[in-house]
Every structure is written in C-alpha cells, then in structure tokens.
PDB file of C-alpha atoms in Angstrom:
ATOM      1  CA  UNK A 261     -20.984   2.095 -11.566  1.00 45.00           C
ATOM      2  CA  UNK A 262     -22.455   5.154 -13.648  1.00 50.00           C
ATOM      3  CA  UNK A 263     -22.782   5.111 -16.438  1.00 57.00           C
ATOM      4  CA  UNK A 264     -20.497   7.970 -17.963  1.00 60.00           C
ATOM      5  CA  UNK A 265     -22.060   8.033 -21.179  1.00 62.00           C
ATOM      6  CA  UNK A 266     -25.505   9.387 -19.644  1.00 72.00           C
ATOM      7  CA  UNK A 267     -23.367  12.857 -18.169  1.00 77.00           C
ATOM      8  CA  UNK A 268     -23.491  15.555 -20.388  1.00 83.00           C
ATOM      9  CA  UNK A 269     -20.604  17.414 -21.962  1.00 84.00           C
ATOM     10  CA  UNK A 270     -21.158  20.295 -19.475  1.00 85.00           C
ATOM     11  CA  UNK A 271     -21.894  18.097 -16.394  1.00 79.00           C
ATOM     12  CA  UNK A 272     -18.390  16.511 -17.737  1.00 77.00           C
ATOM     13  CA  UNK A 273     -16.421  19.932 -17.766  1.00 85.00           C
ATOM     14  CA  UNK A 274     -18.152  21.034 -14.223  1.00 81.00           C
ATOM     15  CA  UNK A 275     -16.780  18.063 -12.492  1.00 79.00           C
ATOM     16  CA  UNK A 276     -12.843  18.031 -14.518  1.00 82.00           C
ATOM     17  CA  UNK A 277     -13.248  21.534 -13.191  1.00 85.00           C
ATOM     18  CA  UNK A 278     -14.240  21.214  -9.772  1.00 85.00           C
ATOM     19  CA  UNK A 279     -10.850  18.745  -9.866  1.00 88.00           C
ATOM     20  CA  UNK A 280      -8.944  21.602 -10.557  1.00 91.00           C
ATOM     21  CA  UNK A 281      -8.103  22.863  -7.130  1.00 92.00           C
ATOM     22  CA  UNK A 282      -6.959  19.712  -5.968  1.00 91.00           C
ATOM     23  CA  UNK A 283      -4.584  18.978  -9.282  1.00 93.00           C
ATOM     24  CA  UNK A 284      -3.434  22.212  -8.656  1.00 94.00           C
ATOM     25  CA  UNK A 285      -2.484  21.467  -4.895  1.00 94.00           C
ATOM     26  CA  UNK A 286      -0.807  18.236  -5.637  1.00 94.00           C
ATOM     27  CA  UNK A 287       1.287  19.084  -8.515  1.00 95.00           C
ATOM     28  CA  UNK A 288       4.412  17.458  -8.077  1.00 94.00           C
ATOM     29  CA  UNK A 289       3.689  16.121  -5.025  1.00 95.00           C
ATOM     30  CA  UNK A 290       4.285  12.403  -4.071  1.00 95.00           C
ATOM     31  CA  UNK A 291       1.430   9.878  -3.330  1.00 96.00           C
ATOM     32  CA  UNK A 292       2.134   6.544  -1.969  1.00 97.00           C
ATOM     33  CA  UNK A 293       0.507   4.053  -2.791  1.00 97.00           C
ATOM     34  CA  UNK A 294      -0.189   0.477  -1.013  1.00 95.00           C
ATOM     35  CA  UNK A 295      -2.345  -1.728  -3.613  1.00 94.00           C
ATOM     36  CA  UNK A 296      -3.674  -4.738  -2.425  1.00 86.00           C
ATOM     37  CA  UNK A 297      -7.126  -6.306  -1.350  1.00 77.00           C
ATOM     38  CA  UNK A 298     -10.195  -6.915  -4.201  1.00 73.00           C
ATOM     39  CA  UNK A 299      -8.754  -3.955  -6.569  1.00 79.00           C
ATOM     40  CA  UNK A 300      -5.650  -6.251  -7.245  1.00 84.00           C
ATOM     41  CA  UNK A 301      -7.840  -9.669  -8.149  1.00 84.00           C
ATOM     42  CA  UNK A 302     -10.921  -8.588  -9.776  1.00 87.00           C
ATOM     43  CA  UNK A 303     -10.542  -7.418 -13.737  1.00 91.00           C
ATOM     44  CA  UNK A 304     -12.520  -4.218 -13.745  1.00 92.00           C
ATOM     45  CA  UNK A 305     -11.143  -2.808 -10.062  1.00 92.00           C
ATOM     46  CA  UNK A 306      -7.473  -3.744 -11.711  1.00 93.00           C
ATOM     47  CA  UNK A 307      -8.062  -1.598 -15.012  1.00 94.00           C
ATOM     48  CA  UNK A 308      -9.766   0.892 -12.602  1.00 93.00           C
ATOM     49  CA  UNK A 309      -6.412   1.234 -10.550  1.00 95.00           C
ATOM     50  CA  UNK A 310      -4.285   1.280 -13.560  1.00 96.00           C
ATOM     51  CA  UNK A 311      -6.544   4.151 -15.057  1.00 95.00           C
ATOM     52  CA  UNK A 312      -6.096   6.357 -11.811  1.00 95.00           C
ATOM     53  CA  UNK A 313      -2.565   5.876 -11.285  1.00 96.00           C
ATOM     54  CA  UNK A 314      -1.831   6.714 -14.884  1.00 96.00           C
ATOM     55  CA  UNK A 315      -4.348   9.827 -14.898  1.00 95.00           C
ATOM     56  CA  UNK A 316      -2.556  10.887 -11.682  1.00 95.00           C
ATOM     57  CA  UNK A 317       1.141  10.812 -13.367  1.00 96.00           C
ATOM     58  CA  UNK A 318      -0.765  12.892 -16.532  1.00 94.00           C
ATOM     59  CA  UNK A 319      -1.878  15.485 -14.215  1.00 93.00           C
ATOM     60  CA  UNK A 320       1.848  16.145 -12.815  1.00 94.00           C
ATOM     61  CA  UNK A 321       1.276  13.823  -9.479  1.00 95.00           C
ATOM     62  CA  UNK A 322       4.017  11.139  -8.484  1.00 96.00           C
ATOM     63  CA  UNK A 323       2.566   7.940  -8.008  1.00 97.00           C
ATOM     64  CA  UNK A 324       4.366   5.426  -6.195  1.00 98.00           C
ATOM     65  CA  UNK A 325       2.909   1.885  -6.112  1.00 98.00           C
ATOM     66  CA  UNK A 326       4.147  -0.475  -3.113  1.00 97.00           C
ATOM     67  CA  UNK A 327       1.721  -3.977  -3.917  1.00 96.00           C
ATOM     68  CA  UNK A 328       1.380  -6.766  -1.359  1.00 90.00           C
ATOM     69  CA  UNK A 329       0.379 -10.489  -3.178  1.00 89.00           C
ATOM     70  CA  UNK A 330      -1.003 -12.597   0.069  1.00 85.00           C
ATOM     71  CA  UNK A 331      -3.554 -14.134  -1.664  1.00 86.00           C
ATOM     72  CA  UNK A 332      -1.522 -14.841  -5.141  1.00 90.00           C
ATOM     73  CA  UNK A 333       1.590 -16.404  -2.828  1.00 91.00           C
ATOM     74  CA  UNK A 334      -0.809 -18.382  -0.895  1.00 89.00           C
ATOM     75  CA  UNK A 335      -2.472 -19.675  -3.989  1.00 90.00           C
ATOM     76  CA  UNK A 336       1.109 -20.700  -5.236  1.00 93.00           C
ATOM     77  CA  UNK A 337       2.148 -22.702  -2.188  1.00 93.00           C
ATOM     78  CA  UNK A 338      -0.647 -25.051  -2.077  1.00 92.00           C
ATOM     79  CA  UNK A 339      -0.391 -25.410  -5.996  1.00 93.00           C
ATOM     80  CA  UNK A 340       3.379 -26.634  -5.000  1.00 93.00           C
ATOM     81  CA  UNK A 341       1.642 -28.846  -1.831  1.00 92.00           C
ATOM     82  CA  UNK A 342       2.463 -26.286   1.184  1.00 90.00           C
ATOM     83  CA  UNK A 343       1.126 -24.595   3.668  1.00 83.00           C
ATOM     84  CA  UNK A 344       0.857 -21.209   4.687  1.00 76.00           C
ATOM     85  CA  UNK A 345       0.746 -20.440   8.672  1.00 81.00           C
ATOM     86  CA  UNK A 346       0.601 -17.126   9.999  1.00 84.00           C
ATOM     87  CA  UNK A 347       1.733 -15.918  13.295  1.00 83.00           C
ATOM     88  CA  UNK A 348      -0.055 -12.533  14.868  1.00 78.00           C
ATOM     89  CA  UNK A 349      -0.809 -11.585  11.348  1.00 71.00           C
ATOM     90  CA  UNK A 350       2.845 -12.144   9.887  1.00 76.00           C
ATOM     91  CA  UNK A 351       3.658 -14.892   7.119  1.00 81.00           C
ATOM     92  CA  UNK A 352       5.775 -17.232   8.652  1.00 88.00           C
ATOM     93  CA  UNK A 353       8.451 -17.397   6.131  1.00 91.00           C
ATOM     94  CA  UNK A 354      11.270 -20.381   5.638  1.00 92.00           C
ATOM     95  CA  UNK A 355      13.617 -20.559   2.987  1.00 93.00           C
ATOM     96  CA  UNK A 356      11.638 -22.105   1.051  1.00 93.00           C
ATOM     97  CA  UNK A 357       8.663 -20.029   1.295  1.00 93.00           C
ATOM     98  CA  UNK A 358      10.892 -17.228   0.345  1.00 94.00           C
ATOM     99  CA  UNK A 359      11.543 -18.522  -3.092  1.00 94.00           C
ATOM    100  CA  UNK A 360       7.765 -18.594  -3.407  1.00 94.00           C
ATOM    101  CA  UNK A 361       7.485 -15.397  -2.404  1.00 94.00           C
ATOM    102  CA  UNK A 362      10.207 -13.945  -4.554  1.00 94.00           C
ATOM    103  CA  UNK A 363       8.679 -15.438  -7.034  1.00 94.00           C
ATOM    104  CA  UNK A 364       5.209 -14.485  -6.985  1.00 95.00           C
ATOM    105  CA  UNK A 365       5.825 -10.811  -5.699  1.00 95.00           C
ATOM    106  CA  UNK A 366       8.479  -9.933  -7.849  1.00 92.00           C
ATOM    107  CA  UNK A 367       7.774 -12.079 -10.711  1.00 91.00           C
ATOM    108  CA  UNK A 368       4.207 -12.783 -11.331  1.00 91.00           C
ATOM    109  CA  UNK A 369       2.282  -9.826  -9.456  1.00 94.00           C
ATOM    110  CA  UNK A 370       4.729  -7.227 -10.167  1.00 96.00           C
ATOM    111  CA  UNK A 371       4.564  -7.489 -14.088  1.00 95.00           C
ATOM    112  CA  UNK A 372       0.745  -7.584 -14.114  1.00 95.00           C
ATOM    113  CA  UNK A 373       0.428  -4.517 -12.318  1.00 96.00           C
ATOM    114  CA  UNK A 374       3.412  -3.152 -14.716  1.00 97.00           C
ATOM    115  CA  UNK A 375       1.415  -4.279 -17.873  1.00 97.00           C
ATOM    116  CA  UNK A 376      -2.224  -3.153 -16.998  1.00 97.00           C
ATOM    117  CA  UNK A 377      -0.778   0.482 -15.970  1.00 97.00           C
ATOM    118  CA  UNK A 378       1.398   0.116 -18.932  1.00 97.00           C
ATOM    119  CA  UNK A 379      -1.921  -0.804 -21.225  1.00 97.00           C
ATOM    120  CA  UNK A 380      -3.861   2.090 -19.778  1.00 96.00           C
ATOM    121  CA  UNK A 381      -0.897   4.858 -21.478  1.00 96.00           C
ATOM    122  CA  UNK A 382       1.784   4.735 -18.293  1.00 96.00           C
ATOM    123  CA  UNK A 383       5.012   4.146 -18.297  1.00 97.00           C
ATOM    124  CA  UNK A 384       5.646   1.839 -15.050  1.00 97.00           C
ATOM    125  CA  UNK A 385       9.248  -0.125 -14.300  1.00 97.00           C
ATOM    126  CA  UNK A 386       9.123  -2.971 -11.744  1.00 96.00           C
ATOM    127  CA  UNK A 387      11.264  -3.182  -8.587  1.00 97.00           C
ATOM    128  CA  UNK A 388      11.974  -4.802  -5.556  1.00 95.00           C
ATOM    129  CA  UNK A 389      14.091  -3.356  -2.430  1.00 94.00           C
ATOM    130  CA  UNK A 390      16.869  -4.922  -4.216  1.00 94.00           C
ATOM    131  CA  UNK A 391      17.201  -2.701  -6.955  1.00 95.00           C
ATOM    132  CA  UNK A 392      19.180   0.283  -6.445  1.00 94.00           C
ATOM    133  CA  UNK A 393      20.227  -1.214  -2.718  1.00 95.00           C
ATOM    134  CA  UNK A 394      16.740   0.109  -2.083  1.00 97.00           C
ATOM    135  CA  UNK A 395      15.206  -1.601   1.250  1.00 97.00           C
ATOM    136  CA  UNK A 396      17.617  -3.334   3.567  1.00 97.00           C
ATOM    137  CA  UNK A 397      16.494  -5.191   6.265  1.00 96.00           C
ATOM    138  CA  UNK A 398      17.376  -7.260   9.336  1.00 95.00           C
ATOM    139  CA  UNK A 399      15.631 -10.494  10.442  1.00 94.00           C
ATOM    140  CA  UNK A 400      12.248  -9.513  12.426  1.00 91.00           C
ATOM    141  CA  UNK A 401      12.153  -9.848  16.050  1.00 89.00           C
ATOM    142  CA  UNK A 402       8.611 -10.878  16.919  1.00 86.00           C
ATOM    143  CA  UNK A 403       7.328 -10.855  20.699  1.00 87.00           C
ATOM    144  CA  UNK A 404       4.361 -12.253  21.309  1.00 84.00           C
ATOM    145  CA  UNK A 405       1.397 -10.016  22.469  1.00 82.00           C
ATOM    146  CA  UNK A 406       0.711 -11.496  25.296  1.00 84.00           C
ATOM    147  CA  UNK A 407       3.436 -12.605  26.647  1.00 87.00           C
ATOM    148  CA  UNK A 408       6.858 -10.254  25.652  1.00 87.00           C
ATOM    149  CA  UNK A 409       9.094 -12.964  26.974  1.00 89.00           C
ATOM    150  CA  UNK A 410       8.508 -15.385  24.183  1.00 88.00           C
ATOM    151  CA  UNK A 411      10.063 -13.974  20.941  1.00 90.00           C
ATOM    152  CA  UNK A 412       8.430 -15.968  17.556  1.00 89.00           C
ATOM    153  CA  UNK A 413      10.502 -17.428  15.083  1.00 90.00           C
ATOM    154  CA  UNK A 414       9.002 -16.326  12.101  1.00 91.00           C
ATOM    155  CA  UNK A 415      11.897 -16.775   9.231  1.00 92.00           C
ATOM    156  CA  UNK A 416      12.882 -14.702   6.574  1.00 95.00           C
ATOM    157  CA  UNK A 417      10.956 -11.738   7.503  1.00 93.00           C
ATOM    158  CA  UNK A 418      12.197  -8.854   7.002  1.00 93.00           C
ATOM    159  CA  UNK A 419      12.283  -5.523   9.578  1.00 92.00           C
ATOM    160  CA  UNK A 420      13.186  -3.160   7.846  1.00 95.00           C
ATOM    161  CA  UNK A 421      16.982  -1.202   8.834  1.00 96.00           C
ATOM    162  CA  UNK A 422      16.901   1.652   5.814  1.00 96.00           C
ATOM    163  CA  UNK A 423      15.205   2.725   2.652  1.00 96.00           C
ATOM    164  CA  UNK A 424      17.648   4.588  -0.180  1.00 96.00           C
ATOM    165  CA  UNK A 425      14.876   5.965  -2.518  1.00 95.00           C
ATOM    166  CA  UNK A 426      17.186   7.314  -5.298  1.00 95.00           C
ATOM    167  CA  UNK A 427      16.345   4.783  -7.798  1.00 96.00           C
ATOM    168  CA  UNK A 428      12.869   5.760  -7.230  1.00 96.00           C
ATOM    169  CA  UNK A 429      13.080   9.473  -7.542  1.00 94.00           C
ATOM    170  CA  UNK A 430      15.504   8.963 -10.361  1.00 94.00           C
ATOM    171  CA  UNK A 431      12.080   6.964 -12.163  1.00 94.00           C
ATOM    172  CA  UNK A 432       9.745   9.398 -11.122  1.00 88.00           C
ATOM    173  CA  UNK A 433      11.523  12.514 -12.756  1.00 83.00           C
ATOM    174  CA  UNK A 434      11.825  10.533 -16.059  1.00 85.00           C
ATOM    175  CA  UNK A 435       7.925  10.409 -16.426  1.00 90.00           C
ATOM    176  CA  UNK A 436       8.072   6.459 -14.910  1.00 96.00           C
ATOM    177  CA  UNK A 437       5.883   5.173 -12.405  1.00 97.00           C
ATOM    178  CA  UNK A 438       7.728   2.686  -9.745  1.00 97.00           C
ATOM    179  CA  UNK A 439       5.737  -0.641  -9.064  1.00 97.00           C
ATOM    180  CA  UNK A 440       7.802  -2.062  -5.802  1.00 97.00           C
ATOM    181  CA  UNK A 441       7.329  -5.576  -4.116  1.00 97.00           C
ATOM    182  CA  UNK A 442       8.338  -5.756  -0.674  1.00 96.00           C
ATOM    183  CA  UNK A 443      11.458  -7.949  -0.661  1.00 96.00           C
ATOM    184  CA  UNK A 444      14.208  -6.487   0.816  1.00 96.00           C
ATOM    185  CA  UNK A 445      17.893  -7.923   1.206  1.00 96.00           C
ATOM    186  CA  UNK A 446      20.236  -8.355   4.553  1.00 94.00           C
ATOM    187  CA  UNK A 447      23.691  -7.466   5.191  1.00 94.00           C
ATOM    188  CA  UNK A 448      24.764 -10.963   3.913  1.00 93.00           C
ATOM    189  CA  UNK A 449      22.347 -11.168   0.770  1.00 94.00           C
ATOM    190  CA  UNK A 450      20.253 -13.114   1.987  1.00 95.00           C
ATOM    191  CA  UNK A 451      16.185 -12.441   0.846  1.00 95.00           C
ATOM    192  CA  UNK A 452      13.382 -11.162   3.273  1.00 96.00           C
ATOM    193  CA  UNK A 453       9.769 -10.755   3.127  1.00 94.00           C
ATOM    194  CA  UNK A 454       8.534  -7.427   4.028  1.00 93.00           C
ATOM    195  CA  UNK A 455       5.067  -6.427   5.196  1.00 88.00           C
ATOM    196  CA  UNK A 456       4.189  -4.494   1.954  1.00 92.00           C
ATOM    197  CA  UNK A 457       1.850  -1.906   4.427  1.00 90.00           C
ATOM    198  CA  UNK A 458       5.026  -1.496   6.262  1.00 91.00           C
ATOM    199  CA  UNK A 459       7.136  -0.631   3.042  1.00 95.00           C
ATOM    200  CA  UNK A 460       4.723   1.865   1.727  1.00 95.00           C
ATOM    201  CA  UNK A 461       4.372   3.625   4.956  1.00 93.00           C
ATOM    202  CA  UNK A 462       8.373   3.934   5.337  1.00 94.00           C
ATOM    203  CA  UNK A 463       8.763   4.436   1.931  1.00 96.00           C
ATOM    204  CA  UNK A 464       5.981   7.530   2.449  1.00 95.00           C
ATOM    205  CA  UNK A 465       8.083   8.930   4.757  1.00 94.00           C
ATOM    206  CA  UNK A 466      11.325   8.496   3.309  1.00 96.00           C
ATOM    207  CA  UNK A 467      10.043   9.919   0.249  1.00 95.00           C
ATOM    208  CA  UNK A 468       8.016  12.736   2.461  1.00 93.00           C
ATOM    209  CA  UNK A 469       5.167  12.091   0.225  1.00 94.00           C
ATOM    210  CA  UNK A 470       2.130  14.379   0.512  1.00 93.00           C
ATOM    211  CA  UNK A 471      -0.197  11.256   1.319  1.00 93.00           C
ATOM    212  CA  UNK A 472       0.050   7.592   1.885  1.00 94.00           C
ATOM    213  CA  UNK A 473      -3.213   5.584   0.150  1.00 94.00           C
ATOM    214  CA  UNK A 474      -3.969   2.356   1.503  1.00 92.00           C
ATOM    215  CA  UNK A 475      -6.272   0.416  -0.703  1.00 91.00           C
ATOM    216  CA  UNK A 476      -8.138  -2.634   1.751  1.00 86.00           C
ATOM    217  CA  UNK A 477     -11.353  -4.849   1.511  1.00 84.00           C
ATOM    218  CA  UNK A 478     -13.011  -3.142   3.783  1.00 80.00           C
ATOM    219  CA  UNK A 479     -14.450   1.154   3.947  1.00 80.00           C
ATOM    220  CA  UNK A 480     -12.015   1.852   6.182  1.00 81.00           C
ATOM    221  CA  UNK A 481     -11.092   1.287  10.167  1.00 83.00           C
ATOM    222  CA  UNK A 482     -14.457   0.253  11.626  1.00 81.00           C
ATOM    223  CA  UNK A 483     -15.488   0.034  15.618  1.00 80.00           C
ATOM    224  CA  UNK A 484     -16.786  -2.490  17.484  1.00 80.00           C
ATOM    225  CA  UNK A 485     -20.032  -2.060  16.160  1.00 80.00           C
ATOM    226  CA  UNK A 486     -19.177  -2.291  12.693  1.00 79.00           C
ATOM    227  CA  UNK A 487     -19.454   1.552  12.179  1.00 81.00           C
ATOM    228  CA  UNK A 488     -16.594   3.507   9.855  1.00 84.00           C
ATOM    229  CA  UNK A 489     -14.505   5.494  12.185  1.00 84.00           C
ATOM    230  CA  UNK A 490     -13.342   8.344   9.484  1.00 82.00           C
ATOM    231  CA  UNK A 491     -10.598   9.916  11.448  1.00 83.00           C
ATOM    232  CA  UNK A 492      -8.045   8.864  14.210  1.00 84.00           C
ATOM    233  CA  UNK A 493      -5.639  10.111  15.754  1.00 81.00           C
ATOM    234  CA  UNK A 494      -2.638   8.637  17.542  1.00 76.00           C
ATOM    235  CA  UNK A 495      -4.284   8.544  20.860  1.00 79.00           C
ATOM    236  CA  UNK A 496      -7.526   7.013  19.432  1.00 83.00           C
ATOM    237  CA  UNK A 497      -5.891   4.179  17.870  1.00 83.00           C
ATOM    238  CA  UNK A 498      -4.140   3.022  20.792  1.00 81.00           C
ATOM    239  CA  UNK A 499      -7.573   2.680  22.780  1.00 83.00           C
ATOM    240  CA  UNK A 500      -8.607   0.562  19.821  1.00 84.00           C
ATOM    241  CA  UNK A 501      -5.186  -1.488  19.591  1.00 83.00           C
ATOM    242  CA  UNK A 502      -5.926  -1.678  23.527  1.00 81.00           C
ATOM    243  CA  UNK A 503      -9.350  -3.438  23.447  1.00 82.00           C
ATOM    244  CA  UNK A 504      -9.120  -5.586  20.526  1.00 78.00           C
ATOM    245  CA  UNK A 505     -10.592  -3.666  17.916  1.00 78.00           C
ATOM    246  CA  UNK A 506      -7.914  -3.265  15.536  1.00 79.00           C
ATOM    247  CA  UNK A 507      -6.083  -6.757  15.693  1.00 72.00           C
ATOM    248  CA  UNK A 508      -4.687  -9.441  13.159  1.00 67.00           C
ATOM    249  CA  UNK A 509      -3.789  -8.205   9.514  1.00 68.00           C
ATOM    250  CA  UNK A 510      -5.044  -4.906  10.229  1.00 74.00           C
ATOM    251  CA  UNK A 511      -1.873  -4.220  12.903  1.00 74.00           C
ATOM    252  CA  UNK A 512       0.857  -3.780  10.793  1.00 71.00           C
ATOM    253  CA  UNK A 513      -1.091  -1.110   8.894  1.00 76.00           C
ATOM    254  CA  UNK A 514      -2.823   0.999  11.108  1.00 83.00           C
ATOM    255  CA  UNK A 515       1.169   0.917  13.012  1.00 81.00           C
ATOM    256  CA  UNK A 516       2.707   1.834   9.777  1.00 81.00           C
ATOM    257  CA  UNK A 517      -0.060   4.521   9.084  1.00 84.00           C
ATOM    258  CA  UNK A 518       0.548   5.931  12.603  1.00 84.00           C
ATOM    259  CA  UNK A 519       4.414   5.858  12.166  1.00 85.00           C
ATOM    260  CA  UNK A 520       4.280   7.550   8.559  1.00 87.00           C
ATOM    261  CA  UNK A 521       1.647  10.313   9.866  1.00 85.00           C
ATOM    262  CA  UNK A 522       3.830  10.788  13.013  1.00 85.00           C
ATOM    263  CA  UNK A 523       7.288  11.322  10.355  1.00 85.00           C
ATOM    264  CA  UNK A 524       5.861  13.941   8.653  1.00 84.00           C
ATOM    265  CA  UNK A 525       3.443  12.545   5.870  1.00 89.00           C
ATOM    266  CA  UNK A 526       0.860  15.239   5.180  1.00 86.00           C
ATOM    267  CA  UNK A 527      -2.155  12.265   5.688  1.00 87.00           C
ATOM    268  CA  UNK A 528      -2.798   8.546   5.759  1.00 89.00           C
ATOM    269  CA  UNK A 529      -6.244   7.344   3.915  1.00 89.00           C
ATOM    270  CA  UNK A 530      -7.186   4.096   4.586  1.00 89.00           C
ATOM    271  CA  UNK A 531      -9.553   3.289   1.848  1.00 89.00           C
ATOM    272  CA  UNK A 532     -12.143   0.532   0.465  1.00 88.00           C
ATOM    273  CA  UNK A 533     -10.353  -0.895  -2.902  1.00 88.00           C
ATOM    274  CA  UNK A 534     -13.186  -2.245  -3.766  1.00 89.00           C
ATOM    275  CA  UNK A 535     -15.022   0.928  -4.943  1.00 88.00           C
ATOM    276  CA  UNK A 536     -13.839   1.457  -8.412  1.00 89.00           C
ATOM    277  CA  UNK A 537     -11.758   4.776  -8.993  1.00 90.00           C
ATOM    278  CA  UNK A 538     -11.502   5.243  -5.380  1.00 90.00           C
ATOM    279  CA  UNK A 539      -8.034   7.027  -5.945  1.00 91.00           C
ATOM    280  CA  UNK A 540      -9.217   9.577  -7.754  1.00 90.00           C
ATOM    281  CA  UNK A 541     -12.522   9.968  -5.597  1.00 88.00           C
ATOM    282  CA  UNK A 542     -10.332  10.281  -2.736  1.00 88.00           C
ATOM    283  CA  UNK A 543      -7.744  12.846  -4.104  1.00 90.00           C
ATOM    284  CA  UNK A 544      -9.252  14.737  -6.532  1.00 88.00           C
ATOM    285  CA  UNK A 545     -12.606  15.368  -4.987  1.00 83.00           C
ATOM    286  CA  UNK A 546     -13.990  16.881  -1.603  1.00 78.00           C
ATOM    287  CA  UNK A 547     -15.988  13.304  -0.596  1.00 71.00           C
ATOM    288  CA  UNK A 548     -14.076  11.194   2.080  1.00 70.00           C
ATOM    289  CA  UNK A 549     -13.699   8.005   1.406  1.00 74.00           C
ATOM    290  CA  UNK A 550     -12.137   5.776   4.084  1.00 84.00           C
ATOM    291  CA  UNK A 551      -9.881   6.431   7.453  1.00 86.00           C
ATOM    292  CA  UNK A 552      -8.235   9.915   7.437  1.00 86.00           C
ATOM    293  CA  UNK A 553      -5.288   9.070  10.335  1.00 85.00           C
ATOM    294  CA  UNK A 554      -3.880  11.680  12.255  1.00 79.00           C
ATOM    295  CA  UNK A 555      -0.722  11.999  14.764  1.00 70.00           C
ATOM    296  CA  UNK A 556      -2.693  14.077  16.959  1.00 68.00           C
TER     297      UNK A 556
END
C-alpha cells in the first residue's frame, strides 16, 4: 500500500474530487455486497472492508453485506473432530453440520464483521434469512454434471424459494447497514445452508440494486491460460462453463452473477479481495478492477 501520508493536500482534494461523479451517480443507490475470500481473514484487508463499506453509507450509498464463512466453519468442524466433504463445489450438509454452520455464520462471523464496521463509525445490525421471514428455502436438488440421472444427496442445503427484503430496506433507510449470513428456513422450520454467492446475487435482484460486488481470492474470472478475462457476457460464460474453465467453487457464482445481471442488476464485478480498498477502487474510480459480467 501507499503511503497516504506522502500525497499532498491538493493531490488529496484532486482525487475526493475526481470521486465526485461517481458519488453523485450512486446516491441512494443499492450495492450488494458478497464478502468472503482473504479480505474476511487477514486484519488489515478486514479493517480495509469495514472502512469502505462505512465510507460508502457516509456518502448516501446502501451497502448491503451478504458474507460466506467456508473457511471459519471448516476450521470449527475439525476443532469438534469432523469432516467436511464437498460435492461439485456444495457443502454437504447433515444435521449436524448445520448446527455448526448456524453457529459459525450467524454467530461467530456475523458479529465480527458487525463490530469491525461498527469500530470504523457504521452502524451495522446482523441477520440471517430468518429474520424478518427473510430467505425461505426448499431442500436443494443436486444432479450430477455428468450424469443428470443421479440426483446428490447433499442435506440441509438450502435452494432458495423467495427473498422478502423488507427488514432490510426498513435497516437501510434508518442509516443501518445489514450484515446477512446465508441461512435460510423451510416451510417446516427446519435450518438450511445457503450458498452465500447465491444469496447476494438474489438478494441483488430482489433488492434491484445498482451493482452486485463479489469480493474472491483471485483478480477476477481468468482463462485457460491464466489471463483476467475483464468482461463476459452470457454467451461467453457458457463456452467457459462448457470446456471446464469455470468449474468447482467458482460455479455457483459466476451462475448467480449471470442470473442477477440477466434480472435486471445494473452490473456484476467480480473482484480480487485481496487488494485493500478494492470497493472503493472499483466504485468510486474509473480503473477496473476484476470481471465486469454482462447478460449480453
């Protein structure tokens, strides 16, 4: 990082006013936001975050924070002697796995990312799709990729059947900034673990936020040749679903990007986490950063 100290008082006011334009655009406009990745485990990148997200709200932007926790509930299950397993990139979830997971993502994860946004001067309340009768969601019916015949047990994961975002929009027009985990409940109470990149992307569109951020460990969607690919559109990514190139983890959110791009959110920004104050590089300035995606 620069240091800030070394920029002059007039290089300072050049650059809050070349921001201008862009606060100006996104005034009262709602941003999404997926946190996960590097920026959610390493000190600096977390007070970075916080910093942005509360700068953002200052500046008359709705920030909306939707945080995964893959590495925190994995951590967790081996402290209590289990073991994670994954199938096609989904957490294979059992009852109890879910109490670890409700747990960690609503307990643990969510109130650090509450505190550190509260410690940088925000005002953030912690929720999960339960609150408000927010996300509910049906058992997820997972085919298998090569063969569509075999359907994957795969627990208490969650597909998601509707999103009510009025407890949201009540918190954002009383200056708070939501902090959701991706937990949402089924039509007899029981508890399901939600792909968080899925939850921001529907909660984007529900929301018909201006732009969905994804923060990942990595500059963006890369090709084959490890090269940043800096827009797509629907057509492209399905040539790159096709031959392998976007597989694993990185399915469920390049599908949920597409789907919230496709219903009407302005753009999806796929974006390295681990560059610190990417959010504000990325909104408030004319520099790229990341995978712009596209419906057409």
């Amino acid at each position: 990082m620069s240091d800030a100290t070394a920029i002059s008082p007039r290089d300072k006011a050049d650059i809050l006013a070349q921001a201008l334009p862009y606060i100006r655009k996104f005034h009262g406009k709602t941003m999404v936001i997926k946190y996960g990745g590097n920026a959610m485990t390493e000190p600096a990148l977390q007070k970075a975050f916080a910093e942005d997200v509360v700068l953002l709200k200052l500046v008359g932007i709705n920030p909306v924070v939707v945080h995964g926790g893959g590495p925190q509930i994995e951590q967790a299950l081996k402290r209590l002697g289990m073991k994670g397993e994954f199938i096609q990139g989904m957490r294979v979830t059992d009852a109890q796995t879910m109490e670890v997971v409700e747990w960690v993502l609503g307990g643990e994860v969510q109130q650090d990312i509450v505190g550190l946004i509260n410690q940088a001067g925000g005002k953030a309340v912690g929720l999960t799709g339960r609150d408000g009768g927010m996300i509910r969601a049906q058992k997820l019916k997972m085919l298998d990729n090569a063969d569509p015949s075999i359907e994957h047990d795969i627990g208490q994961v969650g597909d998601i059947v509707s999103v009510d975002p009025s407890v949201v929009q009540a918190l954002q027009d009383d200056a708070f900034i939501p902090v959701i985990s991706p937990i949402g409940f089924g039509e007899n109470n029981e508890s399901y673990n939600i792909n968080a990149d899925v939850v921001a992307a529907k909660l984007a569109t529900v929301l018909k936020a201006e732009k969905l951020m994804m923060l990942t460990n990595i500059s963006g969607v890369l090709d084959k040749q490890g090269q940043l690919l800096t827009n797509l559109t629907a057509r492209r990514i399905d040539e790159l679903f096709a031959d392998g190139t976007i597989s694993g983890g990185m399915l469920p959110k390049i599908s949920g990007a597409l789907d919230a791009a496709k219903s009407g959110v302005n753009s999806v920004h796929i974006i390295d986490g681990r560059v610190p104050h990417v959010l504000l590089l990325e909104i408030l300035t004319e520099q790229a950063f990341g995978t712009m995606i596209r419906s057409h």
